[in-house]
Tab-separated table of C-alpha atoms in Angstrom:
chain	number	residue	atom	x	y	z
A	53	UNK	CA	92.803	86.783	74.278
A	54	UNK	CA	91.019	89.667	72.504
A	55	UNK	CA	89.665	92.373	74.575
A	56	UNK	CA	85.839	92.169	74.854
A	57	UNK	CA	85.004	94.545	77.553
A	58	UNK	CA	85.408	94.604	81.329
A	59	UNK	CA	83.476	92.392	83.738
A	60	UNK	CA	80.722	93.718	86.076
A	61	UNK	CA	81.666	90.888	88.484
A	62	UNK	CA	85.181	92.182	88.453
A	63	UNK	CA	84.278	95.754	89.319
A	64	UNK	CA	82.050	94.345	92.230
A	65	UNK	CA	84.696	91.999	93.453
A	66	UNK	CA	87.412	94.968	93.762
A	67	UNK	CA	84.675	96.999	95.639
A	68	UNK	CA	83.992	94.187	97.943
A	69	UNK	CA	87.696	93.496	98.402
A	70	UNK	CA	88.105	97.148	99.477
A	71	UNK	CA	85.434	97.076	101.715
A	72	UNK	CA	86.457	93.674	103.522
A	73	UNK	CA	90.007	95.298	103.906
A	74	UNK	CA	91.280	91.873	104.840
A	75	UNK	CA	94.398	90.041	103.776
A	76	UNK	CA	92.655	86.730	104.319
A	77	UNK	CA	89.747	87.898	102.003
A	78	UNK	CA	92.042	88.876	99.309
A	79	UNK	CA	94.054	85.814	99.508
A	80	UNK	CA	90.914	83.743	99.073
A	81	UNK	CA	89.722	85.714	96.057
A	82	UNK	CA	93.205	86.606	94.411
A	83	UNK	CA	92.838	84.324	91.469
A	84	UNK	CA	89.300	85.566	90.734
A	85	UNK	CA	90.467	88.996	91.104
A	86	UNK	CA	93.237	88.411	88.550
A	87	UNK	CA	90.859	86.748	86.216
A	88	UNK	CA	87.890	89.194	86.399
A	89	UNK	CA	89.507	92.539	87.187
A	90	UNK	CA	93.050	92.602	86.126
A	91	UNK	CA	93.272	90.212	83.139
A	92	UNK	CA	90.970	92.519	80.935
A	93	UNK	CA	93.431	95.425	81.643
A	94	UNK	CA	96.116	93.180	79.942
A	95	UNK	CA	93.777	92.387	76.995
A	96	UNK	CA	93.050	96.028	76.637
A	97	UNK	CA	96.716	96.934	76.472
A	98	UNK	CA	97.312	94.495	73.804
A	99	UNK	CA	94.485	95.863	71.734
A	100	UNK	CA	95.765	99.661	72.369
A	101	UNK	CA	99.403	99.022	71.787
A	102	UNK	CA	99.762	99.422	68.014
A	103	UNK	CA	98.032	102.751	68.068
A	104	UNK	CA	99.972	103.941	71.229
A	105	UNK	CA	103.297	103.003	69.682
A	106	UNK	CA	102.496	105.132	66.613
A	107	UNK	CA	102.110	108.184	68.992
A	108	UNK	CA	105.259	107.284	70.844
A	109	UNK	CA	107.616	104.280	70.051
A	110	UNK	CA	109.440	104.693	73.499
A	111	UNK	CA	106.360	103.741	75.381
A	112	UNK	CA	106.724	100.893	77.910
A	113	UNK	CA	104.354	98.191	76.567
A	114	UNK	CA	104.852	95.452	79.260
A	115	UNK	CA	101.461	94.980	81.102
A	116	UNK	CA	102.945	93.980	84.538
A	117	UNK	CA	104.525	97.458	84.493
A	118	UNK	CA	101.544	99.551	83.289
A	119	UNK	CA	98.607	98.476	85.466
A	120	UNK	CA	98.042	99.833	89.132
A	121	UNK	CA	98.342	97.250	91.922
A	122	UNK	CA	95.273	96.243	93.745
A	123	UNK	CA	97.186	96.530	97.036
A	124	UNK	CA	97.692	100.262	97.998
A	125	UNK	CA	101.106	101.706	99.149
A	126	UNK	CA	100.037	103.010	102.579
A	127	UNK	CA	103.588	104.338	103.620
A	128	UNK	CA	102.945	108.018	102.695
A	129	UNK	CA	99.110	108.418	103.355
A	130	UNK	CA	96.848	108.724	106.428
A	131	UNK	CA	94.336	106.599	104.623
A	132	UNK	CA	95.533	103.010	105.649
A	133	UNK	CA	92.956	101.032	103.632
A	134	UNK	CA	94.748	98.140	102.198
A	135	UNK	CA	93.228	97.794	98.774
A	136	UNK	CA	91.665	99.855	96.148
A	137	UNK	CA	88.451	99.461	94.195
A	138	UNK	CA	89.642	101.192	91.053
A	139	UNK	CA	92.470	100.190	88.669
A	140	UNK	CA	94.287	102.123	85.996
A	141	UNK	CA	96.882	101.714	83.229
A	142	UNK	CA	99.499	104.189	81.953
A	143	UNK	CA	101.101	104.389	78.500
A	144	UNK	CA	104.310	106.293	79.368
A	145	UNK	CA	108.241	106.137	78.633
A	146	UNK	CA	110.597	104.299	81.095
A	147	UNK	CA	111.029	106.451	84.297
A	148	UNK	CA	112.923	106.484	87.501
A	149	UNK	CA	111.101	105.745	90.689
A	150	UNK	CA	108.363	108.388	91.472
A	151	UNK	CA	109.504	110.403	88.557
A	152	UNK	CA	106.971	112.448	86.833
A	153	UNK	CA	106.439	111.369	83.156
A	154	UNK	CA	103.960	112.636	80.596
A	155	UNK	CA	101.472	109.716	80.041
A	156	UNK	CA	98.191	108.557	78.621
A	157	UNK	CA	95.824	106.735	80.958
A	158	UNK	CA	92.569	104.700	81.349
A	159	UNK	CA	90.866	104.222	84.691
A	160	UNK	CA	87.819	102.094	85.768
A	161	UNK	CA	86.347	103.181	88.957
A	162	UNK	CA	82.973	101.744	90.484
A	163	UNK	CA	81.578	105.370	90.192
A	164	UNK	CA	83.151	106.392	86.807
A	165	UNK	CA	85.497	105.556	83.857
A	166	UNK	CA	87.964	107.887	82.328
A	167	UNK	CA	90.786	108.254	80.077
A	168	UNK	CA	93.324	111.150	78.786
A	169	UNK	CA	96.674	112.465	78.978
A	170	UNK	CA	98.563	113.906	81.870
A	171	UNK	CA	101.862	115.358	82.762
A	172	UNK	CA	103.817	118.468	83.657
A	173	UNK	CA	103.281	118.003	87.385
A	174	UNK	CA	106.482	119.587	88.614
A	175	UNK	CA	107.286	122.983	89.251
A	176	UNK	CA	110.178	123.236	86.417
A	177	UNK	CA	107.953	121.658	83.979
A	178	UNK	CA	105.089	124.031	84.484
A	179	UNK	CA	107.420	127.174	84.341
A	180	UNK	CA	108.764	125.741	80.981
A	181	UNK	CA	105.251	125.168	79.718
A	182	UNK	CA	104.023	128.623	80.813
A	183	UNK	CA	106.938	130.164	78.751
A	184	UNK	CA	106.088	128.210	75.727
A	185	UNK	CA	102.373	129.356	76.085
A	186	UNK	CA	103.491	132.994	76.503
A	187	UNK	CA	105.553	133.165	73.432
A	188	UNK	CA	103.041	131.218	71.410
A	189	UNK	CA	105.476	128.381	70.729
A	190	UNK	CA	104.237	126.429	67.665
A	191	UNK	CA	103.992	123.254	69.802
A	192	UNK	CA	101.701	125.039	72.266
A	193	UNK	CA	99.547	126.166	69.419
A	194	UNK	CA	99.266	122.750	67.818
A	195	UNK	CA	98.322	121.421	71.422
A	196	UNK	CA	95.791	124.144	72.001
A	197	UNK	CA	94.041	123.424	68.627
A	198	UNK	CA	94.182	119.624	69.250
A	199	UNK	CA	92.480	120.112	72.772
A	200	UNK	CA	89.889	122.731	71.301
A	201	UNK	CA	89.016	120.134	68.656
A	202	UNK	CA	88.425	117.424	71.047
A	203	UNK	CA	85.239	118.672	72.968
A	204	UNK	CA	84.911	115.194	74.786
A	205	UNK	CA	87.764	116.045	76.931
A	206	UNK	CA	88.514	118.940	79.358
A	207	UNK	CA	91.494	120.496	80.852
A	208	UNK	CA	92.257	119.231	84.470
A	209	UNK	CA	94.720	120.227	87.247
A	210	UNK	CA	94.527	122.304	90.397
A	211	UNK	CA	94.108	126.003	89.797
A	212	UNK	CA	96.069	128.874	91.422
A	213	UNK	CA	93.635	131.259	93.258
A	214	UNK	CA	95.074	134.210	91.514
A	215	UNK	CA	95.935	134.562	87.791
A	216	UNK	CA	99.831	134.397	87.264
A	217	UNK	CA	99.582	136.189	83.976
A	218	UNK	CA	96.353	138.420	84.142
A	219	UNK	CA	97.337	140.380	80.916
A	220	UNK	CA	97.830	137.210	78.870
A	221	UNK	CA	95.112	136.075	76.359
A	222	UNK	CA	91.764	135.047	77.968
A	223	UNK	CA	91.790	131.689	76.098
A	224	UNK	CA	95.206	130.832	77.490
A	225	UNK	CA	94.333	131.447	81.106
A	226	UNK	CA	92.982	127.973	81.942
A	227	UNK	CA	96.460	126.688	80.793
A	228	UNK	CA	98.542	129.198	82.479
A	229	UNK	CA	96.937	129.102	86.079
A	230	UNK	CA	97.298	125.431	86.797
A	231	UNK	CA	99.778	123.843	89.199
A	232	UNK	CA	99.815	120.760	87.131
A	233	UNK	CA	97.938	120.119	83.741
A	234	UNK	CA	96.319	117.282	81.869
A	235	UNK	CA	93.035	116.448	79.752
A	236	UNK	CA	90.710	113.895	80.242
A	237	UNK	CA	87.303	112.432	79.532
A	238	UNK	CA	85.172	111.143	82.506
A	239	UNK	CA	81.819	109.506	82.252
A	240	UNK	CA	79.839	108.808	85.497
A	241	UNK	CA	76.453	107.352	84.222
A	242	UNK	CA	76.920	105.184	81.183
A	243	UNK	CA	79.023	102.062	81.941
A	244	UNK	CA	77.837	100.016	78.936
A	245	UNK	CA	80.605	101.083	76.758
A	246	UNK	CA	83.363	99.706	79.151
A	247	UNK	CA	81.409	96.371	79.644
A	248	UNK	CA	80.928	95.766	75.852
A	249	UNK	CA	84.276	97.244	74.807
A	250	UNK	CA	82.791	99.757	72.431
A	251	UNK	CA	84.605	102.523	74.108
A	252	UNK	CA	88.141	101.388	72.850
A	253	UNK	CA	87.755	102.747	69.240
A	254	UNK	CA	86.634	106.315	70.109
A	255	UNK	CA	89.195	106.375	72.994
A	256	UNK	CA	92.110	105.509	70.636
A	257	UNK	CA	90.958	108.232	68.107
A	258	UNK	CA	90.841	110.877	70.846
A	259	UNK	CA	94.215	109.741	72.154
A	260	UNK	CA	95.549	110.065	68.597
A	261	UNK	CA	94.191	113.428	68.040
A	262	UNK	CA	95.703	114.506	71.490
A	263	UNK	CA	99.205	113.565	70.478
A	264	UNK	CA	100.232	117.334	69.973
A	265	UNK	CA	99.266	117.881	73.622
A	266	UNK	CA	101.267	114.690	74.717
A	267	UNK	CA	104.172	116.220	72.678
A	268	UNK	CA	103.773	119.600	74.396
A	269	UNK	CA	104.213	117.941	77.681
A	270	UNK	CA	107.411	115.936	76.549
A	271	UNK	CA	108.732	119.321	75.402
A	272	UNK	CA	108.160	120.954	78.691
A	273	UNK	CA	109.740	118.313	80.678
A	274	UNK	CA	112.791	118.178	78.293
A	275	UNK	CA	113.148	122.099	78.640
A	276	UNK	CA	112.861	121.817	82.338
A	277	UNK	CA	115.672	119.289	82.469
A	278	UNK	CA	118.116	121.252	79.967
A	279	UNK	CA	121.295	122.771	81.314
A	280	UNK	CA	120.109	126.260	80.285
A	281	UNK	CA	116.914	125.900	82.382
A	282	UNK	CA	119.283	125.033	85.508
A	283	UNK	CA	117.682	121.513	85.713
A	284	UNK	CA	114.778	123.140	87.466
A	285	UNK	CA	112.033	120.517	88.901
Protein backbone atom coordinates (compact mmCIF):
# COMPACT_ATOMS: atom_id res chain seq x y z
CA UNK A 1 0.00 0.00 0.00
CA UNK A 2 1.13 3.55 -0.69
CA UNK A 3 2.16 5.67 2.26
CA UNK A 4 -0.45 8.33 3.03
CA UNK A 5 0.73 9.47 6.45
CA UNK A 6 0.66 8.27 10.02
CA UNK A 7 -2.53 7.73 12.01
CA UNK A 8 -3.25 9.96 15.00
CA UNK A 9 -5.04 6.96 16.51
CA UNK A 10 -1.84 4.94 16.19
CA UNK A 11 0.20 7.59 18.02
CA UNK A 12 -2.42 7.70 20.79
CA UNK A 13 -2.60 3.91 21.03
CA UNK A 14 1.16 3.53 21.50
CA UNK A 15 1.07 6.15 24.24
CA UNK A 16 -1.84 4.42 25.97
CA UNK A 17 -0.10 1.06 25.67
CA UNK A 18 2.96 2.51 27.39
CA UNK A 19 0.85 4.04 30.17
CA UNK A 20 -0.99 0.76 30.74
CA UNK A 21 2.37 -1.08 30.85
CA UNK A 22 0.49 -4.36 30.72
CA UNK A 23 1.15 -7.53 28.72
CA UNK A 24 -2.57 -8.20 28.80
CA UNK A 25 -3.42 -4.80 27.32
CA UNK A 26 -0.76 -5.21 24.62
CA UNK A 27 -1.97 -8.66 23.62
CA UNK A 28 -5.56 -7.43 23.44
CA UNK A 29 -4.55 -4.56 21.13
CA UNK A 30 -1.63 -6.16 19.28
CA UNK A 31 -3.35 -6.37 15.90
CA UNK A 32 -4.60 -2.79 16.18
CA UNK A 33 -1.08 -1.58 17.07
CA UNK A 34 0.33 -3.38 14.03
CA UNK A 35 -2.28 -1.87 11.72
CA UNK A 36 -2.33 1.70 13.04
CA UNK A 37 1.22 2.22 14.32
CA UNK A 38 3.62 -0.23 12.65
CA UNK A 39 2.21 -0.74 9.15
CA UNK A 40 2.64 2.95 8.22
CA UNK A 41 6.37 2.56 8.87
CA UNK A 42 6.51 -0.34 6.43
CA UNK A 43 4.69 1.75 3.83
CA UNK A 44 7.04 4.69 4.47
CA UNK A 45 10.08 2.45 4.01
CA UNK A 46 8.75 1.29 0.66
CA UNK A 47 8.37 4.89 -0.48
CA UNK A 48 11.81 5.92 0.80
CA UNK A 49 13.75 2.91 -0.50
CA UNK A 50 14.49 3.99 -4.11
CA UNK A 51 16.02 7.29 -2.99
CA UNK A 52 17.90 5.74 -0.08
CA UNK A 53 19.44 3.05 -2.26
CA UNK A 54 20.79 5.81 -4.50
CA UNK A 55 22.65 7.11 -1.43
CA UNK A 56 23.94 3.66 -0.44
CA UNK A 57 23.10 0.47 -2.38
CA UNK A 58 24.21 -1.57 0.65
CA UNK A 59 21.37 -0.39 2.91
CA UNK A 60 19.21 -3.09 4.47
CA UNK A 61 15.70 -2.58 3.10
CA UNK A 62 13.76 -5.36 4.86
CA UNK A 63 11.16 -3.52 6.98
CA UNK A 64 11.12 -6.12 9.77
CA UNK A 65 14.82 -5.41 10.32
CA UNK A 66 14.49 -1.62 10.15
CA UNK A 67 11.68 -0.64 12.53
CA UNK A 68 12.10 -0.49 16.30
CA UNK A 69 10.10 -2.86 18.45
CA UNK A 70 7.17 -1.78 20.61
CA UNK A 71 8.48 -4.02 23.42
CA UNK A 72 11.48 -2.45 25.12
CA UNK A 73 14.66 -4.31 26.01
CA UNK A 74 14.83 -3.70 29.76
CA UNK A 75 17.86 -5.88 30.51
CA UNK A 76 20.37 -3.03 30.58
CA UNK A 77 18.34 -0.12 31.95
CA UNK A 78 16.83 0.93 35.27
CA UNK A 79 13.63 1.91 33.46
CA UNK A 80 11.62 -1.32 33.41
CA UNK A 81 8.66 0.09 31.46
CA UNK A 82 7.65 -2.71 29.09
CA UNK A 83 6.58 -0.70 26.04
CA UNK A 84 7.60 2.45 24.19
CA UNK A 85 5.40 5.26 22.93
CA UNK A 86 7.74 6.18 20.07
CA UNK A 87 8.89 4.16 17.08
CA UNK A 88 11.66 4.79 14.58
CA UNK A 89 13.23 3.33 11.46
CA UNK A 90 16.84 3.09 10.32
CA UNK A 91 18.42 2.89 6.90
CA UNK A 92 21.84 1.36 7.53
CA UNK A 93 24.17 -1.33 6.27
CA UNK A 94 24.14 -4.87 7.75
CA UNK A 95 25.78 -4.93 11.16
CA UNK A 96 26.83 -7.21 13.98
CA UNK A 97 24.68 -7.21 17.11
CA UNK A 98 25.04 -3.89 18.98
CA UNK A 99 27.59 -2.63 16.44
CA UNK A 100 27.58 1.11 15.78
CA UNK A 101 26.85 1.71 12.08
CA UNK A 102 26.24 5.12 10.43
CA UNK A 103 22.57 5.42 9.58
CA UNK A 104 19.71 7.60 8.46
CA UNK A 105 16.66 7.61 10.70
CA UNK A 106 13.09 8.79 11.07
CA UNK A 107 11.35 8.88 14.47
CA UNK A 108 7.79 9.64 15.52
CA UNK A 109 7.24 10.43 19.21
CA UNK A 110 4.03 11.70 20.86
CA UNK A 111 5.86 14.99 21.56
CA UNK A 112 7.90 15.41 18.35
CA UNK A 113 8.98 13.91 15.05
CA UNK A 114 12.49 13.94 13.66
CA UNK A 115 14.84 12.62 11.02
CA UNK A 116 18.50 12.86 10.15
CA UNK A 117 21.80 11.02 9.91
CA UNK A 118 23.80 9.63 12.81
CA UNK A 119 27.02 7.73 13.42
CA UNK A 120 30.59 7.77 14.76
CA UNK A 121 29.54 6.87 18.28
CA UNK A 122 32.66 4.90 19.25
CA UNK A 123 35.99 6.25 20.40
CA UNK A 124 38.15 5.15 17.48
CA UNK A 125 35.65 6.51 14.98
CA UNK A 126 35.56 9.94 16.57
CA UNK A 127 39.35 10.05 16.73
CA UNK A 128 39.51 9.21 13.02
CA UNK A 129 36.86 11.84 12.27
CA UNK A 130 38.74 14.52 14.22
CA UNK A 131 41.88 13.73 12.25
CA UNK A 132 39.99 14.25 9.00
CA UNK A 133 38.66 17.56 10.29
CA UNK A 134 42.04 18.88 11.44
CA UNK A 135 43.75 18.10 8.13
CA UNK A 136 40.72 19.39 6.21
CA UNK A 137 40.23 16.16 4.35
CA UNK A 138 38.19 16.62 1.16
CA UNK A 139 35.45 14.36 2.54
CA UNK A 140 35.11 16.51 5.64
CA UNK A 141 34.97 19.72 3.64
CA UNK A 142 32.19 18.27 1.49
CA UNK A 143 30.28 17.14 4.58
CA UNK A 144 30.81 20.50 6.29
CA UNK A 145 29.39 22.30 3.25
CA UNK A 146 26.45 19.89 3.02
CA UNK A 147 25.42 20.48 6.64
CA UNK A 148 25.95 24.23 6.32
CA UNK A 149 23.69 24.30 3.27
CA UNK A 150 20.89 22.41 5.08
CA UNK A 151 19.80 24.97 7.70
CA UNK A 152 16.82 22.81 8.64
CA UNK A 153 19.15 20.37 10.41
CA UNK A 154 21.49 20.89 13.35
CA UNK A 155 24.56 19.08 14.61
CA UNK A 156 23.92 16.88 17.62
CA UNK A 157 25.82 14.71 20.07
CA UNK A 158 27.09 15.11 23.62
CA UNK A 159 29.78 17.78 23.93
CA UNK A 160 32.99 17.74 25.95
CA UNK A 161 33.14 20.38 28.67
CA UNK A 162 36.50 21.68 27.38
CA UNK A 163 37.62 22.14 23.78
CA UNK A 164 39.85 19.31 22.62
CA UNK A 165 41.55 21.48 19.99
CA UNK A 166 41.16 25.10 21.10
CA UNK A 167 43.46 26.38 18.34
CA UNK A 168 41.42 24.82 15.53
CA UNK A 169 39.15 26.98 13.39
CA UNK A 170 36.10 28.27 15.30
CA UNK A 171 33.76 26.90 12.63
CA UNK A 172 35.11 23.40 13.26
CA UNK A 173 34.77 23.48 17.05
CA UNK A 174 31.17 22.14 17.11
CA UNK A 175 32.41 19.14 15.11
CA UNK A 176 35.61 18.51 17.05
CA UNK A 177 34.22 18.71 20.58
CA UNK A 178 31.61 15.97 20.45
CA UNK A 179 31.72 12.51 21.99
CA UNK A 180 29.41 11.35 19.19
CA UNK A 181 28.01 13.16 16.19
CA UNK A 182 24.97 13.36 13.97
CA UNK A 183 22.70 15.86 12.28
CA UNK A 184 18.96 16.04 12.58
CA UNK A 185 15.71 17.92 12.08
CA UNK A 186 13.17 17.96 14.93
CA UNK A 187 9.64 19.40 14.97
CA UNK A 188 7.73 19.73 18.26
CA UNK A 189 4.65 21.68 17.26
CA UNK A 190 3.31 20.88 13.81
CA UNK A 191 2.29 17.25 13.32
CA UNK A 192 0.22 17.91 10.18
CA UNK A 193 3.04 16.89 7.79
CA UNK A 194 3.42 13.44 9.37
CA UNK A 195 -0.33 12.90 9.47
CA UNK A 196 -0.87 13.78 5.80
CA UNK A 197 2.47 12.43 4.54
CA UNK A 198 3.68 15.73 3.09
CA UNK A 199 6.93 15.53 5.07
CA UNK A 200 8.33 12.72 2.91
CA UNK A 201 9.49 14.70 -0.13
CA UNK A 202 11.38 17.41 1.83
CA UNK A 203 12.82 14.76 4.14
CA UNK A 204 14.18 12.72 1.24
CA UNK A 205 15.58 15.85 -0.37
CA UNK A 206 17.41 16.66 2.86
CA UNK A 207 18.70 13.11 3.22
CA UNK A 208 20.00 13.21 -0.33
CA UNK A 209 21.76 16.51 0.31
CA UNK A 210 23.31 15.10 3.50
CA UNK A 211 24.91 12.20 1.62
CA UNK A 212 28.43 13.73 1.99
CA UNK A 213 27.93 13.74 5.77
CA UNK A 214 26.91 10.09 5.69
CA UNK A 215 29.95 9.26 3.54
CA UNK A 216 32.17 11.04 6.07
CA UNK A 217 30.78 8.87 8.86
CA UNK A 218 31.46 5.75 6.80
CA UNK A 219 35.02 6.90 6.11
CA UNK A 220 35.64 7.51 9.82
CA UNK A 221 34.36 4.05 10.71
CA UNK A 222 36.47 2.39 8.01
CA UNK A 223 39.54 4.37 9.09
CA UNK A 224 39.07 3.36 12.73
CA UNK A 225 38.86 -0.30 11.72
CA UNK A 226 41.91 -0.19 9.42
CA UNK A 227 45.09 -2.02 10.54
CA UNK A 228 47.13 1.19 10.56
CA UNK A 229 44.67 2.61 13.10
CA UNK A 230 45.17 -0.40 15.33
CA UNK A 231 41.53 -1.37 14.98
CA UNK A 232 40.63 1.21 17.63
CA UNK A 233 37.02 1.16 18.83
